[in-house]
PDB file of C-alpha atoms in Angstrom:
ATOM      1  CA  MET Y   1     157.561  42.292 139.929  1.00  0.00           C
ATOM      2  CA  ASP Y   2     159.445  42.965 142.924  1.00  0.00           C
ATOM      3  CA  LYS Y   3     162.825  40.659 142.017  1.00  0.00           C
ATOM      4  CA  GLU Y   4     164.393  41.702 145.130  1.00  0.00           C
ATOM      5  CA  LYS Y   5     161.025  40.936 147.246  1.00  0.00           C
ATOM      6  CA  PHE Y   6     160.657  37.912 145.746  1.00  0.00           C
ATOM      7  CA  GLY Y   7     164.272  36.321 146.397  1.00  0.00           C
ATOM      8  CA  ALA Y   8     164.165  37.398 150.346  1.00  0.00           C
ATOM      9  CA  LEU Y   9     160.688  35.663 150.639  1.00  0.00           C
ATOM     10  CA  ILE Y  10     162.271  32.407 148.971  1.00  0.00           C
ATOM     11  CA  SER Y  11     165.348  32.285 150.943  1.00  0.00           C
ATOM     12  CA  THR Y  12     163.468  32.729 154.413  1.00  0.00           C
ATOM     13  CA  LEU Y  13     161.057  30.271 153.430  1.00  0.00           C
ATOM     14  CA  ARG Y  14     163.127  27.498 152.423  1.00  0.00           C
ATOM     15  CA  LYS Y  15     165.575  28.430 155.513  1.00  0.00           C
ATOM     16  CA  GLU Y  16     162.126  28.012 157.195  1.00  0.00           C
ATOM     17  CA  LYS Y  17     161.665  24.431 155.713  1.00  0.00           C
ATOM     18  CA  GLY Y  18     165.050  23.629 156.126  1.00  0.00           C
ATOM     19  CA  TYR Y  19     165.822  22.885 152.743  1.00  0.00           C
ATOM     20  CA  THR Y  20     169.539  23.719 151.333  1.00  0.00           C
ATOM     21  CA  GLN Y  21     169.401  26.009 148.281  1.00  0.00           C
ATOM     22  CA  LYS Y  22     170.468  22.136 146.521  1.00  0.00           C
ATOM     23  CA  GLU Y  23     168.057  20.163 148.890  1.00  0.00           C
ATOM     24  CA  LEU Y  24     165.149  22.525 146.927  1.00  0.00           C
ATOM     25  CA  ALA Y  25     167.032  22.394 143.324  1.00  0.00           C
ATOM     26  CA  GLN Y  26     167.024  18.926 143.907  1.00  0.00           C
ATOM     27  CA  GLN Y  27     162.865  18.602 144.144  1.00  0.00           C
ATOM     28  CA  LEU Y  28     162.357  21.228 141.301  1.00  0.00           C
ATOM     29  CA  TYR Y  29     165.347  19.784 139.156  1.00  0.00           C
ATOM     30  CA  VAL Y  30     167.077  22.511 138.552  1.00  0.00           C
ATOM     31  CA  SER Y  31     170.665  23.809 139.187  1.00  0.00           C
ATOM     32  CA  ASP Y  32     171.496  25.015 142.699  1.00  0.00           C
ATOM     33  CA  LYS Y  33     172.857  27.460 141.244  1.00  0.00           C
ATOM     34  CA  ALA Y  34     169.057  28.952 139.906  1.00  0.00           C
ATOM     35  CA  VAL Y  35     167.759  28.837 143.294  1.00  0.00           C
ATOM     36  CA  SER Y  36     170.694  30.982 144.095  1.00  0.00           C
ATOM     37  CA  LYS Y  37     169.749  33.563 141.671  1.00  0.00           C
ATOM     38  CA  TRP Y  38     166.059  33.620 142.754  1.00  0.00           C
ATOM     39  CA  GLU Y  39     167.315  34.513 146.056  1.00  0.00           C
ATOM     40  CA  THR Y  40     169.590  37.445 144.942  1.00  0.00           C
ATOM     41  CA  GLY Y  41     167.342  38.739 143.000  1.00  0.00           C
ATOM     42  CA  ASN Y  42     169.321  37.930 139.569  1.00  0.00           C
ATOM     43  CA  SER Y  43     166.311  36.142 137.868  1.00  0.00           C
ATOM     44  CA  ILE Y  44     162.586  34.753 138.868  1.00  0.00           C
ATOM     45  CA  PRO Y  45     161.523  30.821 138.185  1.00  0.00           C
ATOM     46  CA  ASP Y  46     159.936  29.760 135.099  1.00  0.00           C
ATOM     47  CA  THR Y  47     156.496  30.020 135.332  1.00  0.00           C
ATOM     48  CA  SER Y  48     155.860  26.146 135.030  1.00  0.00           C
ATOM     49  CA  LEU Y  49     158.336  26.160 138.486  1.00  0.00           C
ATOM     50  CA  LEU Y  50     155.886  28.719 140.252  1.00  0.00           C
ATOM     51  CA  ILE Y  51     153.332  25.864 141.578  1.00  0.00           C
ATOM     52  CA  PRO Y  52     155.604  22.706 142.853  1.00  0.00           C
ATOM     53  CA  LEU Y  53     157.386  25.831 144.360  1.00  0.00           C
ATOM     54  CA  ALA Y  54     154.680  27.192 146.524  1.00  0.00           C
ATOM     55  CA  GLU Y  55     153.973  24.080 147.789  1.00  0.00           C
ATOM     56  CA  LEU Y  56     157.303  22.280 148.667  1.00  0.00           C
ATOM     57  CA  LEU Y  57     157.619  26.269 150.142  1.00  0.00           C
ATOM     58  CA  GLY Y  58     154.024  25.796 152.168  1.00  0.00           C
ATOM     59  CA  VAL Y  59     152.688  28.623 150.637  1.00  0.00           C
ATOM     60  CA  SER Y  60     150.342  29.343 148.271  1.00  0.00           C
ATOM     61  CA  VAL Y  61     150.879  31.010 144.669  1.00  0.00           C
ATOM     62  CA  THR Y  62     149.101  34.065 145.617  1.00  0.00           C
ATOM     63  CA  GLU Y  63     151.744  34.577 148.103  1.00  0.00           C
ATOM     64  CA  LEU Y  64     154.534  33.739 145.915  1.00  0.00           C
ATOM     65  CA  LEU Y  65     153.493  36.117 143.184  1.00  0.00           C
ATOM     66  CA  MET Y  66     152.901  39.206 145.967  1.00  0.00           C
ATOM     67  CA  CYS Y  67     156.134  38.358 147.803  1.00  0.00           C
ATOM     68  CA  GLU Y  68     154.520  37.987 150.874  1.00  0.00           C
ATOM     69  CA  ARG Y  69     153.178  36.189 153.280  1.00  0.00           C
ATOM     70  CA  MET Y  70     149.232  36.339 154.081  1.00  0.00           C
ATOM     71  CA  GLU Y  71     147.180  35.983 157.111  1.00  0.00           C
ATOM     72  CA  LYS Y  72     144.922  32.959 156.994  1.00  0.00           C
ATOM     73  CA  ASN Y  73     141.707  33.370 155.219  1.00  0.00           C
ATOM     74  CA  ALA Y  74     143.109  36.879 154.591  1.00  0.00           C
ATOM     75  CA  ILE Y  75     140.077  38.423 152.322  1.00  0.00           C
ATOM     76  CA  LEU Y  76     141.705  40.513 149.905  1.00  0.00           C
ATOM     77  CA  GLU Y  77     140.470  43.599 148.813  1.00  0.00           C
ATOM     78  CA  THR Y  78     139.831  43.497 145.028  1.00  0.00           C
ATOM     79  CA  ASP Y  79     142.468  46.036 144.562  1.00  0.00           C
ATOM     80  CA  THR Y  80     145.356  43.614 145.412  1.00  0.00           C
ATOM     81  CA  VAL Y  81     143.301  41.326 143.079  1.00  0.00           C
ATOM     82  CA  GLU Y  82     143.594  43.054 140.792  1.00  0.00           C
ATOM     83  CA  ASP Y  83     147.907  43.608 140.964  1.00  0.00           C
ATOM     84  CA  ILE Y  84     147.950  40.162 141.331  1.00  0.00           C
ATOM     85  CA  VAL Y  85     146.224  39.150 138.516  1.00  0.00           C
ATOM     86  CA  LYS Y  86     148.645  41.820 136.569  1.00  0.00           C
ATOM     87  CA  THR Y  87     151.140  40.163 137.922  1.00  0.00           C
ATOM     88  CA  ALA Y  88     150.210  36.737 136.955  1.00  0.00           C
ATOM     89  CA  ILE Y  89     149.827  37.808 133.192  1.00  0.00           C
ATOM     90  CA  HIS Y  90     152.916  40.190 132.980  1.00  0.00           C
ATOM     91  CA  TYR Y  91     155.197  36.997 134.873  1.00  0.00           C
ATOM     92  CA  GLY Y  92     156.257  35.236 131.721  1.00  0.00           C
ATOM     93  CA  GLU Y  93     156.023  38.097 130.038  1.00  0.00           C
ATOM     94  CA  GLU Y  94     159.411  39.462 131.850  1.00  0.00           C
ATOM     95  CA  LYS Y  95     161.556  36.967 129.704  1.00  0.00           C
ATOM     96  CA  THR Y  96     159.924  36.545 126.470  1.00  0.00           C
ATOM     97  CA  GLU Y  97     160.258  37.921 123.481  1.00  0.00           C
ATOM     98  CA  ARG Y  98     159.087  37.000 119.936  1.00  0.00           C
ATOM     99  CA  ALA Y  99     161.065  38.182 116.856  1.00  0.00           C
ATOM    100  CA  TYR Y 100     158.656  40.384 115.748  1.00  0.00           C
ATOM    101  CA  GLN Y 101     159.471  42.697 118.253  1.00  0.00           C
ATOM    102  CA  VAL Y 102     163.028  42.914 117.091  1.00  0.00           C
ATOM    103  CA  LYS Y 103     164.017  45.141 114.171  1.00  0.00           C
ATOM    104  CA  SER Y 104     165.420  42.820 111.293  1.00  0.00           C
ATOM    105  CA  ARG Y 105     165.697  42.280 107.834  1.00  0.00           C
ATOM    106  CA  TRP Y 106     164.982  38.510 108.270  1.00  0.00           C
ATOM    107  CA  PHE Y 107     161.577  40.079 107.491  1.00  0.00           C
ATOM    108  CA  ILE Y 108     162.661  40.960 104.012  1.00  0.00           C
ATOM    109  CA  PHE Y 109     164.426  38.404 103.557  1.00  0.00           C
ATOM    110  CA  TYR Y 110     161.436  35.922 103.676  1.00  0.00           C
ATOM    111  CA  GLY Y 111     158.726  38.368 101.802  1.00  0.00           C
ATOM    112  CA  ILE Y 112     161.514  37.960  98.601  1.00  0.00           C
ATOM    113  CA  SER Y 113     161.394  34.630  99.852  1.00  0.00           C
ATOM    114  CA  LEU Y 114     157.603  34.153  99.635  1.00  0.00           C
ATOM    115  CA  LEU Y 115     157.123  35.554  96.116  1.00  0.00           C
ATOM    116  CA  LEU Y 116     160.092  34.209  93.784  1.00  0.00           C
ATOM    117  CA  GLY Y 117     159.220  30.491  95.687  1.00  0.00           C
ATOM    118  CA  ALA Y 118     155.693  31.034  94.514  1.00  0.00           C
ATOM    119  CA  ALA Y 119     157.494  31.953  90.492  1.00  0.00           C
ATOM    120  CA  GLY Y 120     159.590  28.971  91.247  1.00  0.00           C
ATOM    121  CA  LEU Y 121     156.063  26.817  91.475  1.00  0.00           C
ATOM    122  CA  PHE Y 122     154.080  28.467  88.845  1.00  0.00           C
ATOM    123  CA  LEU Y 123     156.844  27.301  86.803  1.00  0.00           C
ATOM    124  CA  ASN Y 124     156.606  23.587  87.383  1.00  0.00           C
ATOM    125  CA  ARG Y 125     152.640  23.811  87.608  1.00  0.00           C
ATOM    126  CA  ARG Y 126     152.527  21.225  85.078  1.00  0.00           C
ATOM    127  CA  GLU Y 127     154.482  18.698  86.666  1.00  0.00           C
ATOM    128  CA  PRO Y 128     152.759  15.448  87.631  1.00  0.00           C
ATOM    129  CA  PHE Y 129     154.531  15.843  91.537  1.00  0.00           C
ATOM    130  CA  PHE Y 130     153.574  19.808  92.000  1.00  0.00           C
ATOM    131  CA  GLU Y 131     151.323  18.429  94.252  1.00  0.00           C
ATOM    132  CA  SER Y 132     153.709  17.264  96.806  1.00  0.00           C
ATOM    133  CA  LEU Y 133     156.132  20.308  95.852  1.00  0.00           C
ATOM    134  CA  ALA Y 134     153.441  22.636  96.425  1.00  0.00           C
ATOM    135  CA  VAL Y 135     153.295  20.911 100.084  1.00  0.00           C
ATOM    136  CA  LEU Y 136     157.076  20.971 101.038  1.00  0.00           C
ATOM    137  CA  ILE Y 137     156.681  24.711 100.099  1.00  0.00           C
ATOM    138  CA  VAL Y 138     153.841  25.432 102.139  1.00  0.00           C
ATOM    139  CA  LEU Y 139     155.764  24.129 104.700  1.00  0.00           C
ATOM    140  CA  CYS Y 140     158.510  26.558 104.441  1.00  0.00           C
ATOM    141  CA  ALA Y 141     156.991  28.975 103.938  1.00  0.00           C
ATOM    142  CA  ILE Y 142     154.500  28.157 107.354  1.00  0.00           C
ATOM    143  CA  PHE Y 143     158.011  27.768 109.208  1.00  0.00           C
ATOM    144  CA  GLY Y 144     159.628  30.418 107.564  1.00  0.00           C
ATOM    145  CA  ALA Y 145     156.720  32.553 108.990  1.00  0.00           C
ATOM    146  CA  TYR Y 146     157.257  31.390 112.786  1.00  0.00           C
ATOM    147  CA  PHE Y 147     160.981  31.953 112.443  1.00  0.00           C
ATOM    148  CA  CYS Y 148     161.402  35.360 110.850  1.00  0.00           C
ATOM    149  CA  PHE Y 149     158.233  36.630 112.917  1.00  0.00           C
ATOM    150  CA  PHE Y 150     156.938  34.683 116.124  1.00  0.00           C
ATOM    151  CA  VAL Y 151     159.200  33.394 117.595  1.00  0.00           C
ATOM    152  CA  LYS Y 152     160.729  33.347 121.215  1.00  0.00           C
ATOM    153  CA  THR Y 153     163.966  34.356 121.394  1.00  0.00           C
ATOM    154  CA  LYS Y 154     164.602  33.116 124.411  1.00  0.00           C
ATOM    155  CA  LEU Y 155     164.375  29.855 126.134  1.00  0.00           C
ATOM    156  CA  PRO Y 156     162.541  29.613 129.148  1.00  0.00           C
ATOM    157  CA  GLY Y 157     164.579  28.809 131.995  1.00  0.00           C
ATOM    158  CA  PHE Y 158     164.701  25.485 133.056  1.00  0.00           C
ATOM    159  CA  TYR Y 159     166.325  24.801 129.533  1.00  0.00           C
ATOM    160  CA  ASP Y 160     169.366  26.331 130.105  1.00  0.00           C
ATOM    161  CA  GLU Y 161     168.887  23.999 133.543  1.00  0.00           C
ATOM    162  CA  GLN Y 162     167.857  20.571 132.219  1.00  0.00           C
ATOM    163  CA  LYS Y 163     168.494  18.570 129.166  1.00  0.00           C
ATOM    164  CA  VAL Y 164     165.613  18.936 126.805  1.00  0.00           C
ATOM    165  CA  THR Y 165     165.050  18.267 123.521  1.00  0.00           C
ATOM    166  CA  VAL Y 166     162.105  19.092 122.791  1.00  0.00           C
ATOM    167  CA  PHE Y 167     161.005  22.738 122.073  1.00  0.00           C
ATOM    168  CA  TYR Y 168     157.790  23.301 122.463  1.00  0.00           C
ATOM    169  CA  ASP Y 169     155.350  26.811 121.913  1.00  0.00           C
ATOM    170  CA  GLY Y 170     151.944  26.323 122.022  1.00  0.00           C
ATOM    171  CA  PRO Y 171     151.124  24.415 118.546  1.00  0.00           C
ATOM    172  CA  PHE Y 172     154.692  24.240 117.126  1.00  0.00           C
ATOM    173  CA  ARG Y 173     156.812  21.385 118.360  1.00  0.00           C
ATOM    174  CA  MET Y 174     160.519  20.303 117.581  1.00  0.00           C
ATOM    175  CA  ASN Y 175     161.997  17.472 118.640  1.00  0.00           C
ATOM    176  CA  MET Y 176     165.774  16.712 118.106  1.00  0.00           C
ATOM    177  CA  MET Y 177     166.684  13.820 120.123  1.00  0.00           C
ATOM    178  CA  GLY Y 178     170.838  13.600 120.749  1.00  0.00           C
ATOM    179  CA  LEU Y 179     170.664  17.584 121.175  1.00  0.00           C
ATOM    180  CA  LYS Y 180     169.971  19.864 124.233  1.00  0.00           C
ATOM    181  CA  PHE Y 181     167.508  23.395 123.082  1.00  0.00           C
ATOM    182  CA  ASN Y 182     169.418  26.204 125.533  1.00  0.00           C
ATOM    183  CA  ASN Y 183     169.941  29.396 125.093  1.00  0.00           C
ATOM    184  CA  ARG Y 184     173.654  29.206 124.378  1.00  0.00           C
ATOM    185  CA  ASN Y 185     172.583  27.521 120.678  1.00  0.00           C
ATOM    186  CA  TRP Y 186     168.858  28.156 120.694  1.00  0.00           C
ATOM    187  CA  PRO Y 187     169.965  32.406 118.827  1.00  0.00           C
ATOM    188  CA  HIS Y 188     171.910  29.434 116.075  1.00  0.00           C
ATOM    189  CA  ILE Y 189     169.557  27.335 115.535  1.00  0.00           C
ATOM    190  CA  ILE Y 190     166.810  30.021 115.063  1.00  0.00           C
ATOM    191  CA  LYS Y 191     169.586  31.746 112.298  1.00  0.00           C
ATOM    192  CA  VAL Y 192     169.621  28.143 110.532  1.00  0.00           C
ATOM    193  CA  MET Y 193     165.567  27.477 110.659  1.00  0.00           C
ATOM    194  CA  ARG Y 194     165.787  31.172 108.321  1.00  0.00           C
ATOM    195  CA  TYR Y 195     167.826  30.397 106.325  1.00  0.00           C
ATOM    196  CA  TRP Y 196     167.078  26.995 105.492  1.00  0.00           C
ATOM    197  CA  CYS Y 197     163.236  28.167 105.031  1.00  0.00           C
ATOM    198  CA  CYS Y 198     163.787  31.198 102.654  1.00  0.00           C
ATOM    199  CA  LEU Y 199     166.043  29.521 101.165  1.00  0.00           C
ATOM    200  CA  SER Y 200     164.302  26.490 100.470  1.00  0.00           C
ATOM    201  CA  MET Y 201     160.943  27.963  99.513  1.00  0.00           C
ATOM    202  CA  ILE Y 202     163.791  29.884  96.236  1.00  0.00           C
ATOM    203  CA  LEU Y 203     166.184  26.653  95.305  1.00  0.00           C
ATOM    204  CA  LEU Y 204     163.749  23.788  95.822  1.00  0.00           C
ATOM    205  CA  PRO Y 205     161.498  24.886  93.151  1.00  0.00           C
ATOM    206  CA  ALA Y 206     164.234  26.477  90.998  1.00  0.00           C
ATOM    207  CA  GLY Y 207     166.436  23.390  91.099  1.00  0.00           C
ATOM    208  CA  VAL Y 208     163.608  20.899  90.551  1.00  0.00           C
ATOM    209  CA  PHE Y 209     163.046  23.436  86.889  1.00  0.00           C
ATOM    210  CA  LEU Y 210     166.742  23.329  85.952  1.00  0.00           C
ATOM    211  CA  ALA Y 211     166.803  19.880  86.428  1.00  0.00           C
ATOM    212  CA  LYS Y 212     163.831  18.664  84.196  1.00  0.00           C
ATOM    213  CA  SER Y 213     164.791  21.719  81.666  1.00  0.00           C
ATOM    214  CA  ALA Y 214     168.486  19.835  81.079  1.00  0.00           C
ATOM    215  CA  GLY Y 215     166.496  16.643  80.417  1.00  0.00           C
ATOM    216  CA  LEU Y 216     166.571  15.027  83.703  1.00  0.00           C
ATOM    217  CA  THR Y 217     164.589  11.639  83.910  1.00  0.00           C
ATOM    218  CA  LEU Y 218     163.300  10.441  87.105  1.00  0.00           C
ATOM    219  CA  SER Y 219     159.286   8.685  87.718  1.00  0.00           C
ATOM    220  CA  ASN Y 220     157.422  10.672  89.726  1.00  0.00           C
ATOM    221  CA  ALA Y 221     157.651   8.371  92.583  1.00  0.00           C
ATOM    222  CA  ALA Y 222     161.606   8.965  92.230  1.00  0.00           C
ATOM    223  CA  TRP Y 223     160.820  12.619  91.784  1.00  0.00           C
ATOM    224  CA  LYS Y 224     159.276  12.487  95.440  1.00  0.00           C
ATOM    225  CA  TRP Y 225     161.666  10.611  96.859  1.00  0.00           C
ATOM    226  CA  THR Y 226     164.101  12.312  95.926  1.00  0.00           C
ATOM    227  CA  MET Y 227     162.283  15.707  96.952  1.00  0.00           C
ATOM    228  CA  LEU Y 228     161.738  14.851 100.515  1.00  0.00           C
ATOM    229  CA  ALA Y 229     165.408  13.074 100.718  1.00  0.00           C
ATOM    230  CA  VAL Y 230     166.692  16.856  99.879  1.00  0.00           C
ATOM    231  CA  PHE Y 231     163.922  18.618 102.066  1.00  0.00           C
ATOM    232  CA  PHE Y 232     164.268  16.734 105.207  1.00  0.00           C
ATOM    233  CA  SER Y 233     168.458  16.161 105.221  1.00  0.00           C
ATOM    234  CA  THR Y 234     168.950  19.783 104.311  1.00  0.00           C
ATOM    235  CA  LEU Y 235     166.852  20.769 107.298  1.00  0.00           C
ATOM    236  CA  PHE Y 236     168.122  18.322 110.177  1.00  0.00           C
ATOM    237  CA  ILE Y 237     171.775  18.231 109.335  1.00  0.00           C
ATOM    238  CA  PRO Y 238     172.403  21.558 110.085  1.00  0.00           C
ATOM    239  CA  VAL Y 239     169.953  22.101 112.471  1.00  0.00           C
ATOM    240  CA  TYR Y 240     172.156  19.270 114.392  1.00  0.00           C
ATOM    241  CA  ILE Y 241     175.248  20.512 113.919  1.00  0.00           C
ATOM    242  CA  ALA Y 242     174.732  24.760 114.912  1.00  0.00           C
ATOM    243  CA  GLY Y 243     172.824  23.323 117.917  1.00  0.00           C
ATOM    244  CA  ARG Y 244     175.682  20.826 119.018  1.00  0.00           C
ATOM    245  CA  LYS Y 245     178.155  23.153 118.409  1.00  0.00           C
ATOM    246  CA  TYR Y 246     177.152  25.784 120.021  1.00  0.00           C
ATOM    247  CA  GLU Y 247     175.275  23.762 122.948  1.00  0.00           C
ATOM    248  CA  ASN Y 248     177.668  24.212 125.482  1.00  0.00           C
ATOM    249  CA  GLU Y 249     178.786  27.731 124.165  1.00  0.00           C
ATOM    250  CA  SER Y 250     179.581  30.361 126.626  1.00  0.00           C
ATOM    251  CA  GLU Y 251     176.488  33.061 127.114  1.00  0.00           C
ATOM    252  CA  HIS Y 252     178.361  35.962 125.893  1.00  0.00           C
ATOM    253  CA  GLY Y 253     178.155  37.014 122.069  1.00  0.00           C
ATOM    254  CA  ALA Y 254     175.105  34.555 121.497  1.00  0.00           C
ATOM    255  CA  GLY Y 255     172.456  37.006 122.435  1.00  0.00           C
ATOM    256  CA  LYS Y 256     172.306  39.116 118.835  1.00  0.00           C
ATOM    257  CA  GLU Y 257     172.397  36.217 116.903  1.00  0.00           C
ATOM    258  CA  ASN Y 258     168.614  36.127 115.741  1.00  0.00           C
ATOM    259  CA  HIS Y 259     168.520  39.266 115.061  1.00  0.00           C
TER     260      HIS Y 259
END
């Protein structure tokens, strides 16, 4: 997509509708700074904003993607339709990069953690609470695979414009009340989650085994509640601390924290 051409079209349509940048921004629940960036070609709206933006400006989404107006009832040629479809497919990809696309040592660390976690489970295989421990380690493995390989390294633009406390990516959901996700704290949250997932796979079964070997005696229920308390406290507290610390940090220097 030609960002400058797109921005020029947005600017023209906005003025024709009699909107100021601030008025248009308010109706889309973004900042006027975001609208300004669109119009100057420095950025493009998130895919979720295309339909409401088109409706406010009185054009079709097709016209936005083509960056030009179309005559009413105009018949599109096959090549033009194909170009529009390709633009729509690649539109959201311009700002989306997955962890596996970035060279990182976390791939190796995750693999080692997975092997050590499996070994730790094997050592605890005869414990009555083994099934509960196994569930926690499997959850760590799943979350670890996501954050080490598949997580989006950059959030969509609306996270920086609104107070969003929920991160969603397909079936994956992460809700932290009181914590705003944005591209300033997201790299740090990814880093914390990677450390937590990998270290939990190693230390949780190892800690249980060492405690049992040292003669610590607890009931089956007590072991389960202790493991759950450690599991969730070591997850949410570090994420919340990192998220709050960098929530309002300047974006400079934050981009490579997740590499």
